[in-house]
Amino acid sequence: MFAYNYEDLSRIARSEIGQKYIQPIKNEYEREYQGKPIYAFDYSLFKRFYIDGNRGAFQDQYFHRRRRLMLLQALSLFDDRYLEDLENIMSAICDEFIWIIPAHAFENDVVAKYHYIDLFSAETAFYLAETSYVFGDKLSRDIRNKIKISVKMKIVDIFESGTYFFEEIHNNWAAVCSCGVGLAYLYLFPERFPAVKDKIFSCMEHYLLGIGEEGYCEEGIAYWEYGFGFFSIFFDVYTQLTGDRPAILSSPTVLNALKYPANAYMKDGVYLPYADGGRTGFAASPEIIYAVKNLFGDAFDLIPMQLGEAHGKSLIFRALHGREKFGDYQEKERASGTVYYDHHEVFLCREKKYAFTAKCGNNDEMHNHNDVGVFQIVKNGKRLIVDIGAGEYTKGYFSDLEERYGDEIFVCGSKSHSVPMIDGQLQKHGGAYRGQVITQTERVFEMDIAGAYEENAQGMLVKYITEEDRVCARYRNLQNRPVRYRFVSEY
């Protein structure tokens, strides 16, 4: 039986378990949305991205509308009086001229802009299709037809007639886009799914290539949740609706990716920070994590995932189902020990009193920062030495390398990381600029990072030694050039 069916979800929403979850949602809806009209989007906010690079102004109103949908999904399971509001918000989303955001559109190609699939258009199709499928004839026939027509025009027809870069890219785009598109087919156009099945599965395989057999996510824990979460959501639904459990779910890459949250956990709620991953206070979205757990069972260890509030978009069905099936989960600390990702040259040591991590690697990784040799120390919930992580996502953040690694954007260049300046030089961007691991043991991580500054350079040795109550950092300059050591801290 399909786990996310209306009868069971409605029962859970009305139960004691569900009420703990529903009441905060009801409070938020009454505070933010109840009785308020649904306004058309301001085009001035859409085009602002092309004027000054700001993407947040439009995305705030875009995601606000999808948040409203999620709240109404939950409330409509609890009380039929919310169904009319649910239909209204879904109708408004169908009426949106396009579902892509301006940062993912092509400024000078009108045809491409209006006939394209991005992360959020694929998600939108999935949310509408699943809501229609779950609620069925609780919704009017007109709104279900409107959803089907809108998804067909904006996603299905153009997916079958075009090729998109996410079909061959090796990051979260491949998983999220193919999940949204694939579930739109399975829920609304199952008769057409066989024609695109191989295409959808191929996208998922490309996503796994980016993770690699070690199961490491270069983009950090939040992007692991996003990419692997949507990978799991798709196959959770696919296996339930078709009865087929494909071999890809038992591959070494997938089984190791399931271990990533536990391996990447440092201490006190802090995870590996590299590239754009250095965020604090990360709490996993329960609806995404429960989908992973539902699909993989005991193969996925929830420890040390801290579950936060429901996702800001629309996946409430999994949260309700997971709360009943798996219960409220309490975060636990990981045991002490060392983890090493050989391919990406990432070292992590957890001691009772602190946690330490350092990386070698290269300067052309996904969501890259120029950070070869960087390290982070966490103790008592504080990042004593910190890798800052992502800055504000603007147009220049992704489209202008000089701006990204120059003075315009502070967080991406090596100047904002705990790595030395050699003869006044910062690290350079590109796969050729990399370090070389010399020694790696349970307590020692040593590398030569000179190659991150000048191609084929050698002689800037960095050695980290972890002890019970301290980390010793030793630097040895073989080039006889002036070196300035830089250490970044939040305190």
Coordinates of C-alpha atoms in Angstrom, one line a residue:
M1 CA 0.0 0.0 0.0
F2 CA 1.3 3.5 -0.9
A3 CA 2.5 5.0 2.4
Y4 CA 1.5 8.5 1.7
N5 CA -2.3 7.9 1.1
Y6 CA -4.9 10.4 2.3
E7 CA -6.7 8.0 4.7
D8 CA -3.6 7.2 6.7
L9 CA -2.1 10.7 6.6
S10 CA -5.4 12.2 7.7
R11 CA -5.6 9.8 10.6
I12 CA -2.1 10.6 11.7
A13 CA -2.8 14.4 11.4
R14 CA -5.7 14.0 13.8
S15 CA -3.8 11.7 16.2
E16 CA -1.8 12.8 19.3
I17 CA 1.5 12.4 17.4
G18 CA 0.1 14.5 14.5
Q19 CA -1.3 17.2 16.7
K20 CA 2.2 18.0 18.1
Y21 CA 3.3 18.5 14.5
I22 CA 0.1 20.2 13.2
Q23 CA -0.4 22.8 15.9
P24 CA 2.8 24.9 15.2
I25 CA 1.8 24.8 11.5
K26 CA -1.7 26.0 12.3
N27 CA -0.2 28.8 14.4
E28 CA 2.1 29.9 11.5
Y29 CA -0.6 29.8 8.9
E30 CA -3.0 31.9 11.0
R31 CA -0.2 34.4 11.7
E32 CA 1.2 34.7 8.2
Y33 CA -1.5 33.8 5.7
Q34 CA -5.0 33.3 6.9
G35 CA -7.4 35.7 5.3
K36 CA -4.6 37.3 3.2
P37 CA -5.0 37.4 -0.6
I38 CA -2.6 35.6 -2.9
Y39 CA -0.9 38.4 -4.9
A40 CA 0.7 38.1 -8.3
F41 CA 4.5 38.2 -8.4
D42 CA 6.1 41.5 -9.0
Y43 CA 8.0 41.5 -12.2
S44 CA 10.3 44.2 -10.9
L45 CA 11.6 41.7 -8.4
F46 CA 12.1 39.0 -11.1
K47 CA 14.2 41.3 -13.3
R48 CA 16.3 42.7 -10.4
F49 CA 18.6 39.7 -10.7
Y50 CA 19.6 40.9 -14.1
I51 CA 20.1 44.5 -12.9
D52 CA 22.1 44.1 -9.7
G53 CA 22.5 40.4 -9.2
N54 CA 20.1 40.2 -6.3
R55 CA 18.2 36.9 -6.3
G56 CA 16.7 37.0 -2.9
A57 CA 14.0 39.6 -3.5
F58 CA 12.1 37.4 -6.0
Q59 CA 12.9 34.1 -4.4
D60 CA 11.4 35.3 -1.1
Q61 CA 8.0 35.7 -2.6
Y62 CA 8.4 32.5 -4.7
F63 CA 9.2 30.3 -1.8
H64 CA 6.7 32.1 0.5
R65 CA 4.0 30.8 -1.8
R66 CA 5.3 27.3 -1.7
R67 CA 5.5 27.5 2.1
R68 CA 1.9 28.4 2.1
L69 CA 1.2 25.3 0.0
M70 CA 3.0 23.1 2.5
L71 CA 1.1 24.5 5.5
L72 CA -2.2 23.9 3.7
Q73 CA -1.3 20.4 2.8
A74 CA -1.0 19.6 6.6
L75 CA -4.0 21.6 7.6
S76 CA -6.2 20.1 4.9
L77 CA -5.3 16.6 6.2
F78 CA -6.5 17.7 9.6
D79 CA -9.6 19.8 8.6
D80 CA -11.6 19.8 5.4
R81 CA -12.3 23.5 5.9
Y82 CA -8.8 24.3 4.6
L83 CA -9.3 22.5 1.3
E84 CA -10.6 25.6 -0.5
D85 CA -7.5 27.5 0.5
L86 CA -5.4 24.6 -0.7
E87 CA -7.0 24.7 -4.0
N88 CA -6.5 28.5 -4.2
I89 CA -2.8 28.3 -3.6
M90 CA -2.3 25.4 -6.1
S91 CA -4.3 27.4 -8.7
A92 CA -2.1 30.4 -8.2
I93 CA 1.0 28.3 -8.6
C94 CA -0.4 26.9 -11.8
D95 CA -1.0 30.4 -13.0
E96 CA 2.6 31.4 -12.6
F97 CA 3.9 32.1 -16.1
I98 CA 7.1 30.1 -15.4
W99 CA 8.3 28.1 -12.4
I100 CA 12.0 28.7 -12.8
I101 CA 13.8 31.4 -10.8
P102 CA 15.7 34.2 -12.6
A103 CA 19.1 33.0 -11.4
H104 CA 18.5 29.8 -13.4
A105 CA 17.1 31.5 -16.5
F106 CA 18.9 32.7 -19.5
E107 CA 18.8 36.5 -19.7
N108 CA 19.3 36.9 -23.4
D109 CA 17.5 33.8 -24.7
V110 CA 13.7 34.2 -24.3
V111 CA 12.9 30.8 -25.8
A112 CA 15.3 29.1 -23.4
K113 CA 14.0 31.1 -20.5
Y114 CA 10.4 30.1 -20.9
H115 CA 11.0 26.5 -22.0
Y116 CA 13.4 25.2 -19.3
I117 CA 13.6 23.0 -16.3
D118 CA 15.5 24.0 -13.2
L119 CA 15.6 22.8 -9.6
F120 CA 12.6 24.6 -8.5
S121 CA 10.3 24.1 -11.5
A122 CA 10.9 20.4 -11.1
E123 CA 10.2 20.6 -7.4
T124 CA 7.0 22.6 -8.0
A125 CA 5.8 20.0 -10.5
F126 CA 6.4 17.3 -7.9
Y127 CA 4.6 19.1 -5.1
L128 CA 1.5 19.8 -7.2
A129 CA 1.5 16.3 -8.7
E130 CA 1.8 14.6 -5.3
T131 CA -0.8 16.8 -3.6
S132 CA -3.2 16.0 -6.4
Y133 CA -2.5 12.3 -6.1
V134 CA -2.7 12.1 -2.3
F135 CA -5.9 14.2 -2.0
G136 CA -7.6 12.7 -5.1
D137 CA -11.3 13.5 -5.3
K138 CA -11.1 15.5 -2.1
L139 CA -10.0 18.2 -4.6
S140 CA -12.3 19.5 -7.4
R141 CA -11.9 17.9 -10.8
D142 CA -11.2 21.4 -12.2
I143 CA -8.1 22.0 -10.0
R144 CA -6.8 18.5 -10.7
N145 CA -7.1 19.0 -14.4
K146 CA -5.5 22.4 -14.1
I147 CA -2.5 20.9 -12.3
K148 CA -2.2 18.2 -14.9
I149 CA -2.3 20.6 -17.8
S150 CA 0.1 23.0 -16.1
V151 CA 2.6 20.2 -15.3
K152 CA 2.3 18.9 -18.8
M153 CA 3.1 22.2 -20.4
K154 CA 5.9 23.4 -18.0
I155 CA 7.6 20.1 -17.4
V156 CA 6.5 16.9 -19.2
D157 CA 6.3 18.1 -22.8
I158 CA 9.6 20.1 -22.7
F159 CA 11.4 17.2 -20.9
E160 CA 10.5 14.9 -23.7
S161 CA 11.4 17.4 -26.5
G162 CA 14.7 18.7 -25.1
T163 CA 18.0 17.9 -23.4
Y164 CA 19.1 19.7 -20.2
F165 CA 22.4 20.1 -18.6
F166 CA 21.3 18.4 -15.4
E167 CA 21.0 15.1 -17.3
E168 CA 24.8 14.8 -17.3
I169 CA 26.0 17.0 -14.4
H170 CA 27.4 15.3 -11.3
N171 CA 25.8 17.2 -8.5
N172 CA 22.5 17.8 -6.6
W173 CA 20.9 19.2 -9.8
A174 CA 20.8 15.8 -11.4
A175 CA 19.0 14.2 -8.4
V176 CA 16.6 17.0 -7.6
C177 CA 15.5 17.7 -11.2
S178 CA 15.1 14.1 -12.1
C179 CA 13.2 13.4 -8.9
G180 CA 10.7 16.2 -9.6
V181 CA 10.3 15.3 -13.2
G182 CA 10.1 11.6 -12.6
L183 CA 7.5 11.9 -9.9
A184 CA 5.4 14.2 -12.0
Y185 CA 5.2 11.4 -14.5
L186 CA 4.6 8.7 -11.9
Y187 CA 1.7 10.6 -10.3
L188 CA 0.1 12.3 -13.2
F189 CA 1.3 10.5 -16.4
P190 CA 2.2 6.9 -15.4
E191 CA 1.4 5.7 -18.9
R192 CA 4.2 8.0 -20.3
F193 CA 6.8 7.1 -17.6
P194 CA 8.3 4.0 -19.4
A195 CA 9.4 6.3 -22.3
V196 CA 11.5 8.4 -20.0
K197 CA 12.5 5.9 -17.3
D198 CA 16.0 5.3 -18.7
K199 CA 16.5 9.1 -19.0
I200 CA 15.5 9.6 -15.3
F201 CA 17.6 6.7 -14.1
S202 CA 20.6 8.0 -16.1
C203 CA 20.3 11.3 -14.3
M204 CA 20.4 9.6 -10.9
E205 CA 23.5 7.6 -12.0
H206 CA 25.2 10.9 -13.0
Y207 CA 24.4 12.3 -9.6
L208 CA 26.1 9.3 -7.9
L209 CA 29.2 9.9 -10.0
G210 CA 29.6 13.2 -8.2
I211 CA 29.4 11.5 -4.8
G212 CA 31.9 8.8 -5.9
E213 CA 32.2 5.4 -4.3
E214 CA 33.4 6.8 -1.0
G215 CA 30.0 8.5 -0.6
Y216 CA 31.5 11.9 0.0
C217 CA 29.5 15.1 -0.7
E218 CA 31.9 18.0 -1.7
E219 CA 29.1 20.5 -1.2
G220 CA 28.5 19.7 2.5
I221 CA 25.8 18.3 4.7
A222 CA 23.0 20.6 3.5
Y223 CA 23.6 19.7 -0.1
W224 CA 23.9 16.0 0.8
E225 CA 20.4 16.4 2.4
Y226 CA 19.1 18.1 -0.8
G227 CA 20.6 15.9 -3.4
F228 CA 20.6 12.5 -1.7
G229 CA 17.3 13.4 -0.1
F230 CA 15.6 13.9 -3.4
F231 CA 17.3 10.8 -4.8
S232 CA 15.8 8.8 -1.9
I233 CA 12.4 10.5 -2.3
F234 CA 12.1 9.5 -5.9
F235 CA 13.1 5.9 -5.3
D236 CA 10.9 5.7 -2.2
V237 CA 7.9 6.5 -4.3
Y238 CA 9.1 4.5 -7.3
T239 CA 9.5 1.3 -5.4
Q240 CA 6.1 1.7 -3.7
L241 CA 4.2 2.4 -7.0
T242 CA 6.0 -0.1 -9.2
G243 CA 7.1 -2.8 -6.8
D244 CA 10.6 -2.7 -8.4
R245 CA 13.7 -2.1 -6.2
P246 CA 16.5 -1.3 -8.7
A247 CA 20.1 -2.5 -8.2
I248 CA 21.3 1.1 -8.0
L249 CA 20.0 1.2 -4.4
S250 CA 22.5 -1.4 -3.3
S251 CA 25.5 0.0 -5.0
P252 CA 28.6 0.8 -2.9
T253 CA 28.2 4.5 -3.7
V254 CA 24.7 4.6 -2.3
L255 CA 25.6 2.5 0.8
N256 CA 28.5 4.8 1.6
A257 CA 26.5 7.9 0.9
L258 CA 24.1 6.7 3.7
K259 CA 27.0 7.0 6.1
Y260 CA 28.0 10.5 5.1
P261 CA 26.0 12.4 7.8
A262 CA 27.5 10.2 10.5
N263 CA 31.0 10.4 9.0
A264 CA 30.8 14.2 8.3
Y265 CA 29.6 15.1 11.8
M266 CA 32.2 16.9 13.9
K267 CA 30.7 17.8 17.3
D268 CA 28.0 19.9 18.9
G269 CA 25.8 20.0 15.8
V270 CA 28.7 21.1 13.5
Y271 CA 29.5 19.2 10.3
L272 CA 32.4 19.2 7.8
P273 CA 32.6 22.8 6.6
Y274 CA 34.3 22.8 3.2
A275 CA 33.3 24.7 0.1
D276 CA 29.8 26.2 0.7
G277 CA 29.2 23.7 3.5
G278 CA 30.4 25.8 6.5
R279 CA 27.1 26.6 8.1
T280 CA 26.1 26.4 11.8
G281 CA 22.9 25.2 13.4
F282 CA 22.1 22.7 10.6
A283 CA 19.0 20.7 11.4
A284 CA 17.8 18.1 8.9
S285 CA 14.3 18.4 7.4
P286 CA 12.3 15.6 8.9
E287 CA 10.3 15.0 5.7
I288 CA 13.5 14.4 3.7
I289 CA 15.3 12.3 6.3
Y290 CA 12.3 10.2 6.9
A291 CA 12.1 9.4 3.2
V292 CA 15.7 8.2 3.3
K293 CA 14.9 6.1 6.4
N294 CA 11.7 4.7 4.8
L295 CA 13.6 3.6 1.7
F296 CA 16.8 2.2 3.4
G297 CA 15.6 1.2 6.9
D298 CA 18.4 0.1 9.2
A299 CA 21.1 0.8 6.6
F300 CA 20.6 4.5 7.3
D301 CA 21.7 5.5 10.8
L302 CA 19.9 8.6 11.9
I303 CA 22.6 9.4 14.4
P304 CA 23.7 12.2 14.7
M305 CA 20.9 13.9 12.6
Q306 CA 19.1 16.6 14.5
L307 CA 15.7 17.0 13.0
G308 CA 14.4 20.6 12.7
E309 CA 11.2 22.2 11.4
A310 CA 9.4 21.1 8.3
H311 CA 11.1 22.1 5.1
G312 CA 10.3 25.5 3.8
K313 CA 8.7 24.1 0.7
S314 CA 6.3 21.2 0.5
L315 CA 6.9 17.6 1.6
I316 CA 4.7 17.4 4.6
F317 CA 3.4 13.9 3.9
R318 CA 6.7 12.3 4.7
A319 CA 7.1 14.2 7.9
L320 CA 3.7 12.9 9.2
H321 CA 4.3 9.4 8.1
G322 CA 7.8 9.4 9.5
R323 CA 6.8 10.8 12.9
E324 CA 4.4 7.9 13.4
K325 CA 6.6 5.2 11.9
F326 CA 10.0 6.2 13.4
G327 CA 9.0 8.4 16.3
D328 CA 10.5 11.6 17.5
Y329 CA 14.2 11.4 17.1
Q330 CA 16.7 12.8 19.6
E331 CA 20.2 13.8 18.4
K332 CA 23.1 11.9 19.9
E333 CA 26.8 12.6 19.8
R334 CA 29.1 10.4 17.7
A335 CA 31.8 8.4 19.4
S336 CA 35.4 9.5 19.2
G337 CA 37.5 8.4 16.2
T338 CA 39.0 9.3 12.9
V339 CA 37.4 9.4 9.4
Y340 CA 39.4 9.9 6.3
Y341 CA 38.1 10.3 2.7
D342 CA 41.0 9.3 0.6
H343 CA 39.8 10.5 -2.8
H344 CA 38.9 14.0 -1.6
E345 CA 41.8 14.1 1.0
V346 CA 39.6 15.1 3.9
F347 CA 40.6 14.2 7.5
L348 CA 38.4 14.3 10.5
C349 CA 39.3 13.4 14.1
R350 CA 36.7 13.4 17.0
E351 CA 38.1 13.6 20.5
K352 CA 36.1 13.7 23.7
K353 CA 37.0 17.4 24.2
Y354 CA 37.0 18.7 20.6
A355 CA 36.8 17.8 17.0
F356 CA 39.3 18.7 14.2
T357 CA 39.2 18.5 10.5
A358 CA 41.6 19.5 7.7
K359 CA 41.6 19.0 3.9
C360 CA 44.1 18.9 1.1
G361 CA 42.3 18.4 -2.3
N362 CA 42.3 21.0 -5.1
N363 CA 40.7 24.3 -5.9
D364 CA 38.2 23.2 -8.5
E365 CA 35.7 21.3 -6.3
M366 CA 31.9 21.6 -6.4
H367 CA 30.9 25.0 -4.9
N368 CA 34.6 25.5 -4.6
H369 CA 36.6 27.7 -2.3
N370 CA 40.3 28.2 -2.6
D371 CA 41.1 26.4 0.6
V372 CA 43.8 23.7 0.2
G373 CA 45.2 23.0 3.6
V374 CA 42.4 24.7 5.6
F375 CA 41.3 23.3 9.0
Q376 CA 38.6 23.8 11.6
I377 CA 38.4 23.1 15.3
V378 CA 35.1 22.8 17.3
K379 CA 34.8 22.7 21.0
N380 CA 31.9 23.4 23.4
G381 CA 29.7 24.3 20.4
K382 CA 32.1 27.0 19.2
R383 CA 34.2 27.0 16.0
L384 CA 37.5 28.1 17.5
I385 CA 39.1 27.9 14.0
V386 CA 36.4 28.3 11.4
D387 CA 35.8 27.7 7.7
I388 CA 33.1 30.3 7.1
G389 CA 31.2 28.5 4.3
A390 CA 28.9 30.1 1.8
G391 CA 28.3 33.8 1.2
E392 CA 25.2 35.4 -0.2
Y393 CA 24.3 33.8 -3.5
T394 CA 24.3 36.5 -6.1
K395 CA 24.8 36.6 -9.9
G396 CA 28.6 37.2 -9.5
Y397 CA 29.0 34.4 -7.0
F398 CA 28.5 31.8 -9.7
S399 CA 29.2 33.6 -13.0
D400 CA 32.3 35.8 -12.5
L401 CA 35.5 34.0 -11.3
E402 CA 37.4 37.2 -10.8
E403 CA 34.6 38.5 -8.5
R404 CA 34.1 35.2 -6.7
Y405 CA 37.8 34.8 -5.7
G406 CA 38.7 38.5 -5.6
D407 CA 37.8 41.3 -3.2
E408 CA 34.1 41.4 -4.1
I409 CA 33.2 38.1 -2.4
F410 CA 35.1 37.6 0.8
V411 CA 34.3 34.0 1.7
C412 CA 35.5 32.1 -1.5
G413 CA 39.1 33.2 -1.8
S414 CA 41.9 31.8 0.3
K415 CA 42.2 35.2 2.1
S416 CA 39.2 34.2 4.2
H417 CA 40.6 30.7 5.2
S418 CA 43.2 29.5 7.7
V419 CA 45.9 29.0 5.1
P420 CA 49.1 31.0 4.7
M421 CA 50.0 33.7 2.2
I422 CA 53.3 32.9 0.4
D423 CA 55.3 35.9 -0.6
G424 CA 52.0 37.9 -0.6
Q425 CA 50.3 35.5 -2.9
L426 CA 46.9 33.9 -2.3
Q427 CA 45.9 30.5 -3.6
K428 CA 44.7 30.2 -7.2
H429 CA 41.5 28.7 -8.7
G430 CA 41.5 25.6 -10.8
G431 CA 42.0 21.9 -10.7
A432 CA 45.8 22.2 -11.3
Y433 CA 46.2 24.1 -8.0
R434 CA 46.2 21.4 -5.4
G435 CA 48.0 20.0 -2.5
Q436 CA 49.8 16.7 -2.0
V437 CA 49.2 14.4 1.0
I438 CA 52.4 13.2 2.6
T439 CA 51.2 11.3 5.7
Q440 CA 47.8 10.3 7.0
T441 CA 47.4 8.2 10.2
E442 CA 44.8 8.1 13.0
R443 CA 46.4 11.3 14.5
V444 CA 48.6 12.8 11.9
F445 CA 47.7 14.6 8.6
E446 CA 50.6 16.1 6.7
M447 CA 50.6 17.7 3.3
D448 CA 52.5 20.0 0.9
I449 CA 50.2 22.8 -0.1
A450 CA 52.6 24.9 -2.2
G451 CA 51.0 23.7 -5.5
A452 CA 47.8 25.6 -4.6
Y453 CA 49.7 28.8 -5.1
E454 CA 51.8 28.2 -8.1
E455 CA 51.6 25.3 -10.6
N456 CA 54.2 22.6 -9.9
A457 CA 55.5 24.5 -6.8
Q458 CA 56.6 22.5 -3.8
G459 CA 57.8 23.1 -0.3
M460 CA 55.0 24.5 2.0
L461 CA 54.6 21.7 4.4
V462 CA 51.7 21.6 6.8
K463 CA 51.4 19.0 9.5
Y464 CA 48.5 18.6 11.9
I465 CA 48.9 16.3 15.0
T466 CA 45.8 15.6 17.1
E467 CA 46.3 14.9 20.8
E468 CA 43.8 14.3 23.6
D469 CA 43.4 17.9 24.5
R470 CA 45.1 19.9 21.7
V471 CA 46.0 20.1 18.1
C472 CA 49.6 20.8 17.0
A473 CA 50.0 22.6 13.7
R474 CA 53.5 22.6 12.2
Y475 CA 54.5 24.6 9.2
R476 CA 57.7 24.2 7.3
N477 CA 58.7 26.5 4.5
L478 CA 61.2 24.9 2.1
Q479 CA 61.0 27.7 -0.5
N480 CA 62.8 30.4 1.6
R481 CA 60.1 32.9 0.7
P482 CA 58.2 35.2 3.1
V483 CA 55.2 33.5 4.6
R484 CA 52.3 35.1 6.5
Y485 CA 50.2 32.7 8.5
R486 CA 46.5 33.4 8.8
F487 CA 44.0 31.9 11.2
V488 CA 40.2 32.6 11.0
S489 CA 38.0 32.4 14.1
E490 CA 34.5 33.4 15.2
Y491 CA 35.9 34.5 18.6

